[in-house]
Short mmCIF file of C-alpha atoms in Angstrom, two decimals:
data_model
loop_
_atom_site.label_atom_id
_atom_site.label_comp_id
_atom_site.label_asym_id
_atom_site.label_seq_id
_atom_site.Cartn_x
_atom_site.Cartn_y
_atom_site.Cartn_z
CA MET A 1 33.73 8.18 7.46
CA LYS A 2 31.11 9.16 9.35
CA ASN A 3 27.75 7.86 11.01
CA PRO A 4 24.20 8.26 8.51
CA ASP A 5 22.71 11.52 9.59
CA HIS A 6 19.91 9.52 11.68
CA VAL A 7 22.61 7.83 13.78
CA VAL A 8 23.75 9.62 16.78
CA THR A 9 26.16 8.21 19.48
CA VAL A 10 24.39 8.06 22.42
CA ASP A 11 25.54 10.58 24.90
CA VAL A 12 24.37 12.06 28.53
CA SER A 13 24.38 15.97 27.31
CA LYS A 14 22.13 14.90 24.62
CA HIS A 15 20.06 11.53 25.55
CA ALA A 16 19.42 12.88 29.94
CA LYS A 17 15.45 12.14 29.47
CA THR A 18 15.39 10.15 26.17
CA ARG A 19 13.40 6.85 26.93
CA VAL A 20 12.80 3.36 24.82
CA LYS A 21 9.49 2.29 24.38
CA PRO A 22 8.80 -1.13 25.01
CA ASN A 23 9.24 -2.74 21.36
CA VAL A 24 7.94 -7.00 22.68
CA ASP A 25 6.61 -7.97 19.05
CA PHE A 26 9.61 -6.25 17.18
CA GLY A 27 7.02 -4.73 14.87
CA HIS A 28 9.29 -2.12 13.26
CA ALA A 29 10.95 -5.32 11.34
CA LYS A 30 6.63 -6.42 9.98
CA GLU A 31 8.47 -5.91 6.79
CA LEU A 32 12.04 -7.35 6.61
CA ASN A 33 12.31 -10.15 4.66
CA VAL A 34 15.71 -11.10 5.47
CA ALA A 35 18.31 -10.27 8.38
CA ALA A 36 21.80 -11.01 9.01
CA VAL A 37 22.41 -13.66 11.94
CA MET A 38 25.62 -14.67 13.20
CA LEU A 39 27.38 -18.14 13.96
CA GLY A 40 26.51 -17.75 18.30
CA GLU A 41 22.83 -17.91 17.95
CA LEU A 42 22.33 -20.37 14.85
CA THR A 43 20.90 -22.76 16.96
CA ALA A 44 17.97 -20.72 17.43
CA VAL A 45 17.70 -19.36 14.67
CA VAL A 46 17.55 -22.23 12.74
CA ALA A 47 15.00 -23.76 14.53
CA ASN A 48 12.92 -21.00 13.09
CA PHE A 49 14.43 -19.84 10.15
CA PRO A 50 16.15 -21.03 6.89
CA VAL A 51 19.32 -19.75 6.75
CA VAL A 52 21.44 -19.00 3.11
CA PHE A 53 24.14 -16.68 2.26
CA VAL A 54 23.22 -13.41 -0.06
CA GLU A 55 26.02 -10.93 -1.41
CA HIS A 56 25.23 -7.57 -0.43
CA PRO A 57 24.41 -5.83 -3.88
CA GLU A 58 26.68 -3.09 -2.96
CA THR A 59 29.26 -3.92 -0.42
CA LYS A 60 29.26 -7.30 -2.48
CA VAL A 61 29.57 -8.79 0.99
CA THR A 62 28.55 -11.98 1.57
CA ARG A 63 26.42 -12.91 4.67
CA PRO A 64 24.46 -15.52 6.14
CA VAL A 65 20.60 -14.02 6.68
CA ALA A 66 17.49 -15.38 8.10
CA MET A 67 14.53 -15.55 5.72
CA PHE A 68 11.25 -14.06 6.36
CA GLY A 69 9.96 -13.83 2.93
CA LEU A 70 10.82 -14.17 -0.65
CA ARG A 71 10.84 -10.82 -1.79
CA PRO A 72 11.27 -7.43 -0.33
CA GLY A 73 8.52 -6.01 1.56
CA GLU A 74 7.44 -9.20 3.20
CA ASN A 75 7.57 -10.58 6.20
CA PHE A 76 5.61 -13.95 6.73
CA PHE A 77 6.81 -14.35 10.24
CA TYR A 78 4.95 -11.49 11.13
CA GLY A 79 1.25 -11.59 11.99
CA ALA A 80 -1.51 -9.48 14.09
CA ASP A 81 0.21 -11.24 17.33
CA GLY A 82 3.44 -10.33 16.65
CA TRP A 83 6.05 -12.96 15.70
CA ASP A 84 5.23 -16.84 14.57
CA SER A 85 8.65 -17.92 15.98
CA THR A 86 10.10 -19.03 19.17
CA TYR A 87 13.44 -16.93 18.40
CA VAL A 88 14.27 -13.12 17.15
CA PRO A 89 17.73 -12.43 15.45
CA LEU A 90 19.95 -10.35 17.10
CA LEU A 91 19.92 -7.34 14.62
CA ILE A 92 16.49 -6.88 14.98
CA GLN A 93 16.76 -7.70 19.17
CA ARG A 94 19.38 -4.28 19.04
CA HIS A 95 16.63 -1.17 17.23
CA PRO A 96 16.97 1.46 18.02
CA PHE A 97 20.78 0.79 19.17
CA ILE A 98 23.22 0.50 16.72
CA ILE A 99 27.36 0.72 16.42
CA GLY A 100 28.51 3.48 15.03
CA LEU A 101 31.39 5.71 15.63
CA ASN A 102 31.93 8.16 18.14
CA ASP A 103 30.94 11.43 16.80
CA LYS A 104 32.06 13.38 19.27
CA ASP A 105 35.03 13.78 17.49
CA PRO A 106 34.62 13.85 13.66
CA ASP A 107 37.45 11.81 13.30
CA SER A 108 37.70 9.20 15.37
CA LYS A 109 37.13 6.18 14.32
CA MET A 110 36.35 4.44 17.25
CA LEU A 111 33.23 2.61 17.77
CA ALA A 112 30.03 3.80 20.04
CA MET A 113 27.01 3.04 21.14
CA CYS A 114 24.75 4.45 18.93
CA LEU A 115 20.66 5.25 18.15
CA ASP A 116 18.49 5.47 15.42
CA ARG A 117 17.08 8.62 16.18
CA ASN A 118 14.26 7.99 13.30
CA SER A 119 13.36 5.01 15.72
CA PRO A 120 9.70 5.71 16.58
CA TYR A 121 10.61 3.68 20.09
CA LEU A 122 12.57 6.80 20.78
CA SER A 123 10.68 9.15 23.40
CA GLU A 124 10.95 11.90 26.16
CA THR A 125 8.12 10.35 28.11
CA ASP A 126 7.24 7.38 27.72
CA GLY A 127 9.37 3.86 28.12
CA ILE A 128 12.53 2.67 30.07
CA ALA A 129 15.38 5.36 30.55
CA LEU A 130 18.39 5.47 29.48
CA PHE A 131 20.00 7.84 31.87
CA LYS A 132 19.47 8.19 36.05
CA GLU A 133 19.22 11.95 37.06
CA ASN A 134 23.13 11.66 38.23
CA GLY A 135 23.76 11.23 35.58
CA GLU A 136 25.21 7.56 35.06
CA GLY A 137 24.08 4.88 32.73
CA THR A 138 20.63 2.86 34.03
CA GLU A 139 20.97 -0.98 33.93
CA TYR A 140 19.13 -1.39 31.17
CA LEU A 141 21.53 0.78 28.94
CA ALA A 142 24.52 -1.41 30.35
CA SER A 143 22.25 -4.18 28.74
CA ARG A 144 22.16 -3.18 25.40
CA ASP A 145 25.58 -2.00 25.70
CA MET A 146 26.28 -5.76 26.51
CA LEU A 147 24.18 -6.82 23.57
CA LEU A 148 26.29 -4.75 21.37
CA THR A 149 29.19 -5.83 22.00
CA GLU A 150 27.64 -9.54 21.40
CA ILE A 151 26.78 -8.52 17.91
CA PHE A 152 30.14 -6.80 17.54
CA GLU A 153 32.05 -9.94 18.39
CA GLY A 154 29.86 -12.46 16.76
CA GLU A 155 30.00 -10.44 13.14
CA LYS A 156 33.38 -10.86 13.18
CA ILE A 157 33.46 -14.35 13.86
CA THR A 158 30.87 -14.91 11.19
CA ASP A 159 32.74 -12.44 8.83
CA GLN A 160 35.89 -15.18 9.38
CA PHE A 161 33.38 -18.40 9.61
CA THR A 162 31.86 -17.64 5.83
CA LYS A 163 35.79 -16.47 3.97
CA LYS A 164 36.69 -19.84 5.02
CA MET A 165 33.30 -21.22 3.46
CA LYS A 166 34.46 -19.09 0.26
CA GLU A 167 37.80 -19.95 0.79
CA LEU A 168 37.23 -23.80 0.42
CA GLY A 169 34.35 -23.39 -2.41
CA LEU A 170 31.91 -24.77 -0.11
CA LEU A 171 29.17 -22.29 -1.05
CA ALA A 172 26.67 -23.29 -3.85
CA PRO A 173 23.69 -21.30 -5.34
CA PHE A 174 20.59 -23.04 -5.41
CA GLU A 175 16.92 -21.54 -6.45
CA LEU A 176 13.70 -21.75 -5.22
CA VAL A 177 10.89 -22.61 -7.68
CA LEU A 178 7.29 -21.35 -7.63
CA GLN A 179 4.71 -23.00 -9.44
CA ALA A 180 0.63 -21.23 -9.01
CA MET A 181 -2.16 -22.70 -9.28
CA ASP A 182 -2.57 -21.70 -12.90
CA GLY A 183 0.47 -23.31 -13.53
CA GLU A 184 2.50 -19.95 -13.91
CA MET A 185 6.45 -20.43 -12.77
CA ARG A 186 8.68 -17.92 -11.33
CA LYS A 187 12.14 -18.50 -9.50
CA VAL A 188 13.56 -16.71 -6.17
CA THR A 189 17.34 -16.59 -7.20
CA GLY A 190 20.69 -14.33 -5.66
CA MET A 191 21.11 -17.63 -2.75
CA GLN A 192 23.71 -19.74 -2.07
CA THR A 193 23.91 -22.65 0.96
CA LEU A 194 26.71 -25.08 2.05
CA SER A 195 27.07 -27.68 -0.70
CA GLU A 196 26.70 -31.12 1.54
CA ARG A 197 28.67 -33.10 -1.14
CA LYS A 198 31.46 -30.80 -1.11
CA LEU A 199 31.19 -30.68 2.41
CA GLN A 200 31.98 -35.17 2.63
CA GLU A 201 34.89 -33.76 -0.19
CA LEU A 202 36.95 -32.19 2.41
CA THR A 203 40.25 -33.27 3.56
CA PRO A 204 40.77 -34.83 6.44
CA GLU A 205 43.33 -32.04 7.04
CA GLN A 206 40.54 -29.15 6.00
CA ALA A 207 37.64 -31.22 8.14
CA HIS A 208 40.00 -31.31 10.89
CA GLU A 209 40.12 -27.14 10.22
CA LEU A 210 36.93 -26.43 10.48
CA ARG A 211 37.10 -28.91 13.45
CA LEU A 212 39.79 -26.91 15.54
CA SER A 213 37.87 -23.69 14.43
CA GLY A 214 34.09 -24.42 16.02
CA PHE A 215 32.64 -23.82 12.30
CA LEU A 216 31.71 -27.54 11.14
CA PRO A 217 28.69 -28.11 13.08
CA ALA A 218 27.59 -24.48 11.66
CA CYS A 219 27.70 -26.48 8.30
CA TYR A 220 25.08 -28.52 9.08
CA LEU A 221 23.05 -25.97 11.02
CA ILE A 222 22.87 -24.19 8.32
CA PHE A 223 22.40 -26.81 5.52
CA SER A 224 19.54 -28.51 7.85
CA SER A 225 17.83 -25.33 7.80
CA LEU A 226 16.24 -25.57 4.50
CA PHE A 227 13.84 -27.17 5.35
CA GLN A 228 12.64 -24.82 7.24
CA ILE A 229 11.14 -23.45 4.06
CA HIS A 230 9.26 -25.38 4.02
CA LYS A 231 7.22 -23.60 6.90
CA LEU A 232 8.17 -20.30 5.54
CA MET A 233 6.10 -21.24 1.86
CA GLN A 234 3.24 -22.77 4.91
CA LEU A 235 3.00 -19.61 6.60
CA ARG A 236 3.04 -17.77 3.07
CA ASN A 237 0.22 -20.03 1.70
CA ARG A 238 -1.99 -19.40 5.05
CA LYS A 239 -1.46 -16.29 4.53
CA SER A 240 -2.33 -15.35 1.20
CA PRO A 241 -5.32 -15.86 -1.08
CA ASP A 242 -3.07 -17.57 -4.26
CA GLN A 243 -1.19 -20.82 -3.47
CA LEU A 244 1.88 -21.66 -4.33
CA ASN A 245 3.52 -24.80 -4.79
CA TYR A 246 7.76 -25.39 -5.00
CA ARG A 247 10.61 -26.88 -4.71
CA ILE A 248 14.07 -26.35 -3.90
CA GLU A 249 16.69 -26.52 -6.68
CA LEU A 250 20.57 -27.02 -5.52
CA ASP A 251 23.47 -26.25 -7.20
CA PRO A 252 21.12 -25.67 -10.43
CA GLN A 253 23.36 -25.52 -13.80
CA PRO A 254 23.41 -23.19 -16.71
CA GLN A 255 21.15 -23.69 -19.53
CA VAL A 256 23.47 -24.40 -22.40
CA VAL A 257 21.58 -22.76 -25.44
CA THR A 258 21.87 -24.21 -28.64
CA GLN A 259 21.47 -22.66 -32.31
#
């Protein structure tokens, strides 16, 4: 395995002059409709965005994500003044830094701090330096290293949480039904949420296990975040000429076709 071509390990021999330009409005994510989130940031995330579970089409890994739009390329939380939110997920905040493989050794499986060299925020003249003149890393570089460590540890815990939700059968599909003013209807599918009914049906032993692991509060945070879909739709209708009504169908049943 190796890093994609645009991902390169941070190295003073290559990046002694590299600087990162300010990205205060996180404009690189203005067309991002979802972003993966972690348990450690859920309280801040659900105060702003709906959180749902989606399965990656290639890896088949299920992850909780914050919703910003209804389709790829849409981000209703981003506008002329930046983000219309009090928080931006960590995986967006980290840009242009990435957790990747250490490319100093082609056979290495060690993870390292990397850069997305395609990022428009990298420069050799403007921004915050990664290294001092003596080759030592700057305080800014150290802070990015701490952020990536937090993300790495957070992703491991979040993966454990998601696997436990699937193991207990707590994930349930839901659909967002949209209706235009002319009556045309369409659905946003492929999402899952936590079933409140199934949470209530857990055995005392299962509920106790979730409490001990610290996962139970996260369950209710994610379920309650569905109410943020109303905010998402408000922003969508405010920024779009065509208005949509919506309703949420939890755990929709498959239609039976009779002859």
